[in-house]
Structure formats: structure tokens, C-alpha cells
mmCIF file of C-alpha atoms in Angstrom:
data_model
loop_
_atom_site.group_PDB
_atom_site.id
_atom_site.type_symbol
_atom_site.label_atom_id
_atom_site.label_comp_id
_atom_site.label_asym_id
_atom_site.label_seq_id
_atom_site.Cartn_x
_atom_site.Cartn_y
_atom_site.Cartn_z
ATOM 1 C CA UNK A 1 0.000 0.000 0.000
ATOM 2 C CA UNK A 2 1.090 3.740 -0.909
ATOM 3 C CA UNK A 3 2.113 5.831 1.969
ATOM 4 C CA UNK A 4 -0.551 8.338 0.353
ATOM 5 C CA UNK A 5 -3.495 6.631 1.392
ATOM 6 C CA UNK A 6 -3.035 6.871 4.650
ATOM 7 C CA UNK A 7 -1.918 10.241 4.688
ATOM 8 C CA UNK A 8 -4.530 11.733 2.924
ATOM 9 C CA UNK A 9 -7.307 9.681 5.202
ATOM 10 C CA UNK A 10 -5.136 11.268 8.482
ATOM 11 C CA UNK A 11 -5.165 14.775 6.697
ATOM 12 C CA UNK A 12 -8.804 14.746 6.085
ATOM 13 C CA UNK A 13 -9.640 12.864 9.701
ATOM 14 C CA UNK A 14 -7.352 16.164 11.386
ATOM 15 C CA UNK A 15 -9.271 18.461 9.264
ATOM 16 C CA UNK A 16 -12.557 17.423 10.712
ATOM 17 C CA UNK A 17 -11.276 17.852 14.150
ATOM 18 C CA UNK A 18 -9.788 20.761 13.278
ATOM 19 C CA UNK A 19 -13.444 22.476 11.955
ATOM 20 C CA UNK A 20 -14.996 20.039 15.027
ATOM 21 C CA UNK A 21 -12.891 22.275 17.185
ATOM 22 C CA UNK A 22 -13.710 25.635 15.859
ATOM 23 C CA UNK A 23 -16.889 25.275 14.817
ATOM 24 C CA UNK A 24 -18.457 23.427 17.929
ATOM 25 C CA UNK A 25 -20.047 25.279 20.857
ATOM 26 C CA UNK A 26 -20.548 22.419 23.256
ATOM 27 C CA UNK A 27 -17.115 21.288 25.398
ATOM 28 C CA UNK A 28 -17.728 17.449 24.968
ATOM 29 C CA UNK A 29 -18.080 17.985 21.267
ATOM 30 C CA UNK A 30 -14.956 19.855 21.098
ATOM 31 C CA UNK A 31 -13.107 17.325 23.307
ATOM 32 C CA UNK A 32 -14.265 14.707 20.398
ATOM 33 C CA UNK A 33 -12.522 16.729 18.392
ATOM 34 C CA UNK A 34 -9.380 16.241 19.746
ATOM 35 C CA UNK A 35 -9.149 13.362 19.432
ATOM 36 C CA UNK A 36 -9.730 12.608 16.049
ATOM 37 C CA UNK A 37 -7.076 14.819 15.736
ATOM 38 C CA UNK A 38 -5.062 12.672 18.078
ATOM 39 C CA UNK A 39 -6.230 10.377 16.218
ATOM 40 C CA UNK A 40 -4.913 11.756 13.117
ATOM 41 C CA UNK A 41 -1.819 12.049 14.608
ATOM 42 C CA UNK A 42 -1.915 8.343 15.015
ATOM 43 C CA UNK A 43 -2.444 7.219 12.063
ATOM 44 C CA UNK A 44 0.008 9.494 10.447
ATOM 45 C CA UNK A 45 2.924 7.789 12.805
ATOM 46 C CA UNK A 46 2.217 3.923 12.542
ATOM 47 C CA UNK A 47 2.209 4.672 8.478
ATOM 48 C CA UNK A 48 5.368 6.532 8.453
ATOM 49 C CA UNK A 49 6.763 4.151 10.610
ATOM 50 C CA UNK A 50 5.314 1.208 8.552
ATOM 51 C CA UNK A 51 6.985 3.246 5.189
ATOM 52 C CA UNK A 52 10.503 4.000 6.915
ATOM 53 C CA UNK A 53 11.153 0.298 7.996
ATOM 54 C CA UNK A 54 10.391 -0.603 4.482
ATOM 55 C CA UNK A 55 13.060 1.604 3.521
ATOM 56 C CA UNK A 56 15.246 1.005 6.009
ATOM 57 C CA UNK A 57 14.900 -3.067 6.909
ATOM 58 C CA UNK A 58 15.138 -2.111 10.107
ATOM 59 C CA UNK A 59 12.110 -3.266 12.924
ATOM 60 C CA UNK A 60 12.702 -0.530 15.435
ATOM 61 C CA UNK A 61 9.088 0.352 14.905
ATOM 62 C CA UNK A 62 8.931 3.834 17.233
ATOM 63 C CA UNK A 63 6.432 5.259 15.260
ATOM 64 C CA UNK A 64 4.278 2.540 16.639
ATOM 65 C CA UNK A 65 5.759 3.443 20.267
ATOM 66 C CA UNK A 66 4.931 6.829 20.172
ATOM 67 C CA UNK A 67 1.134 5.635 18.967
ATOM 68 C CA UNK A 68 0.962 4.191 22.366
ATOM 69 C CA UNK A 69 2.163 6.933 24.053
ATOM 70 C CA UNK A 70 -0.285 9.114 22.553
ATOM 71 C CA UNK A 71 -3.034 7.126 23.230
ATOM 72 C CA UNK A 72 -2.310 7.116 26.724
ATOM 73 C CA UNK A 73 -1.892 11.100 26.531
ATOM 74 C CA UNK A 74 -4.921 11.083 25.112
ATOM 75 C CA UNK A 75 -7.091 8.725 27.488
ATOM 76 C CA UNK A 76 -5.618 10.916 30.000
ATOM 77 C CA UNK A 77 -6.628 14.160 28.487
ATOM 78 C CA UNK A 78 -10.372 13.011 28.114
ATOM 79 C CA UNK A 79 -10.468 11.954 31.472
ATOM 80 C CA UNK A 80 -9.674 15.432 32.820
ATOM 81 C CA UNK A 81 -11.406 17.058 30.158
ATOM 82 C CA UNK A 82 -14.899 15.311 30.793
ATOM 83 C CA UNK A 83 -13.931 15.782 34.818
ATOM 84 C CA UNK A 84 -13.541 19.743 34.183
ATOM 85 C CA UNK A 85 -16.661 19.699 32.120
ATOM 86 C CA UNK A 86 -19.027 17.681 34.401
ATOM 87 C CA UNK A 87 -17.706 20.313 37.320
ATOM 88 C CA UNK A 88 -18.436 23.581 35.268
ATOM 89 C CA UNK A 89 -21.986 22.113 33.952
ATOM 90 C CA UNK A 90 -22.600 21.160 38.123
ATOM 91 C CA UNK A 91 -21.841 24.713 38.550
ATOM 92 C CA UNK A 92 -23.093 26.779 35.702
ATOM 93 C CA UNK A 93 -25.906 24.632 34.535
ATOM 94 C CA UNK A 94 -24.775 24.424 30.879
ATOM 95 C CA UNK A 95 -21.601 23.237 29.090
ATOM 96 C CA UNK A 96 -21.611 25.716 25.940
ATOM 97 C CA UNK A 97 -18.881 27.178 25.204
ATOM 98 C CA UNK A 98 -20.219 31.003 24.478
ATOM 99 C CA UNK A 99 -22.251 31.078 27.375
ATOM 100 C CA UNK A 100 -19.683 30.082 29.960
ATOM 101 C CA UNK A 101 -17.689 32.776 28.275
ATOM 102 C CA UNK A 102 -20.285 35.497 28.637
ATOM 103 C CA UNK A 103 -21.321 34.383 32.612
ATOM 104 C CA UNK A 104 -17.680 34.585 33.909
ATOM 105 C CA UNK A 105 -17.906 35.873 37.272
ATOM 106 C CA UNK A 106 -16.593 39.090 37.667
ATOM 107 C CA UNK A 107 -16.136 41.792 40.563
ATOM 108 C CA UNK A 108 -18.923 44.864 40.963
ATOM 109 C CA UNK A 109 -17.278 47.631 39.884
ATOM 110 C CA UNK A 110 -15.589 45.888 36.665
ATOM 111 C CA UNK A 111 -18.963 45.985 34.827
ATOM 112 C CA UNK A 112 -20.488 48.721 32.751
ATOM 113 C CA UNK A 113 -24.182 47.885 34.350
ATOM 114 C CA UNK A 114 -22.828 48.357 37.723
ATOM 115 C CA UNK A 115 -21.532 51.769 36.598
ATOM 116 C CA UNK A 116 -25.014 53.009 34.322
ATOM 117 C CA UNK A 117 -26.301 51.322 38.225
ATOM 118 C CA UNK A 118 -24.280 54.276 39.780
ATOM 119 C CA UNK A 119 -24.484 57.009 37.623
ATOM 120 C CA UNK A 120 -28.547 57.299 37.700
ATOM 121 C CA UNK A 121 -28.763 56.837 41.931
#
């Protein structure tokens, strides 16, 4: 097999992370995201590895190595990530993205209501 097929599927699966990522307003949809582009990532490294011991006759396979790594990265990552989402949505009551944004807590004086607030009494 070429070394393109894979690296086209890997460029297109990173790709729809990538848009998953920007596009996406809810945090476990975005953490999906990730990891199809860790995913990506993964697929990219067992082929190259595949393709360079081929050209090399050497059976180090490290590219296959690092896969594992990465997928332990990654289990780890998703973990936290669902951990920090379940505690904001326990907390907030929602887990999009724009909203958390726009009901950060902040202090009385930092907001322009509190000022309008002050400037009619």
C-alpha cells in the first residue's frame, strides 16, 4: 500500500477535528474533536513508521511506540477534560462554550451595568 493513502485519510480525519474544534459550541463535542485529531496524529505515525522500515529493513518500529504513548496522553486528556466539564456544567448549569464565556464571574465595579447602576442613583 502507498504511503498516500493513509496520509490523505489522516489529513482529512485532522481536518474534521480541526473544523470540530472551531466550529463546535458544546465542550464534549470539542473534546471529540481532539481526538480525532489525536487520532490523526496516530495514524500518520504507525504509516510513516510502517513506510521507513520498508526503507530502512530495520524493525525498530517507534512510530508505533509513540502511537501508544499518545493514546495514553490522550485517554488521559479526556479523562480530565470530561472531569472539568461535568464540574463547570454542576456549577453553571450548561456546558456551551459562548455562554460560559459570557457568565464569567466578575467583581462589581468591573462591569459597565454596575456603573449606568451608579451614575442614575
Amino acid at each position: 500500500m502507498h504511503l498516500v493513502y493513509p496520509a490523505v485519510l489522516s489529513a482529512l480525519l485532522f481536518c474534521t477535528g480541526l473544523y470540530g474544534v472551531l466550529a463546535r459550541r458544546n465542550a464534549i463535542l470539542v473534546l471529540m474533536s481532539v481526538e480525532l485529531m489525536l487520532n490523526a496524529v496516530n495514524l500518520n505515525l504507525v504509516a510513516f513508521d510502517v513506510w521507513l522500515s520498508r526503507a530502512a529493513r530495520e524493525t525498530l518500529h517507534s512510530g508505533q511506540a509513540l502511537t501508544l504513548f499518545t493514546i495514553a496522553i490522550a485517554a488521559a486528556e479526556i479523562g480530565i477534560g470530561l472531569a472539568i466539564v461535568l464540574a463547570v456544567y454542576r456549577n453553571r448549569g450548561t456546558s456551551d462554550i459562548d455562554r460560559l464565556r459570557d457568565t464569567a464571574e466578575s467583581h462589581d465595579g468591573d462591569t459597565p451595568a454596575a456603573e449606568k447602576a451608579e451614575a442614575t442613583a
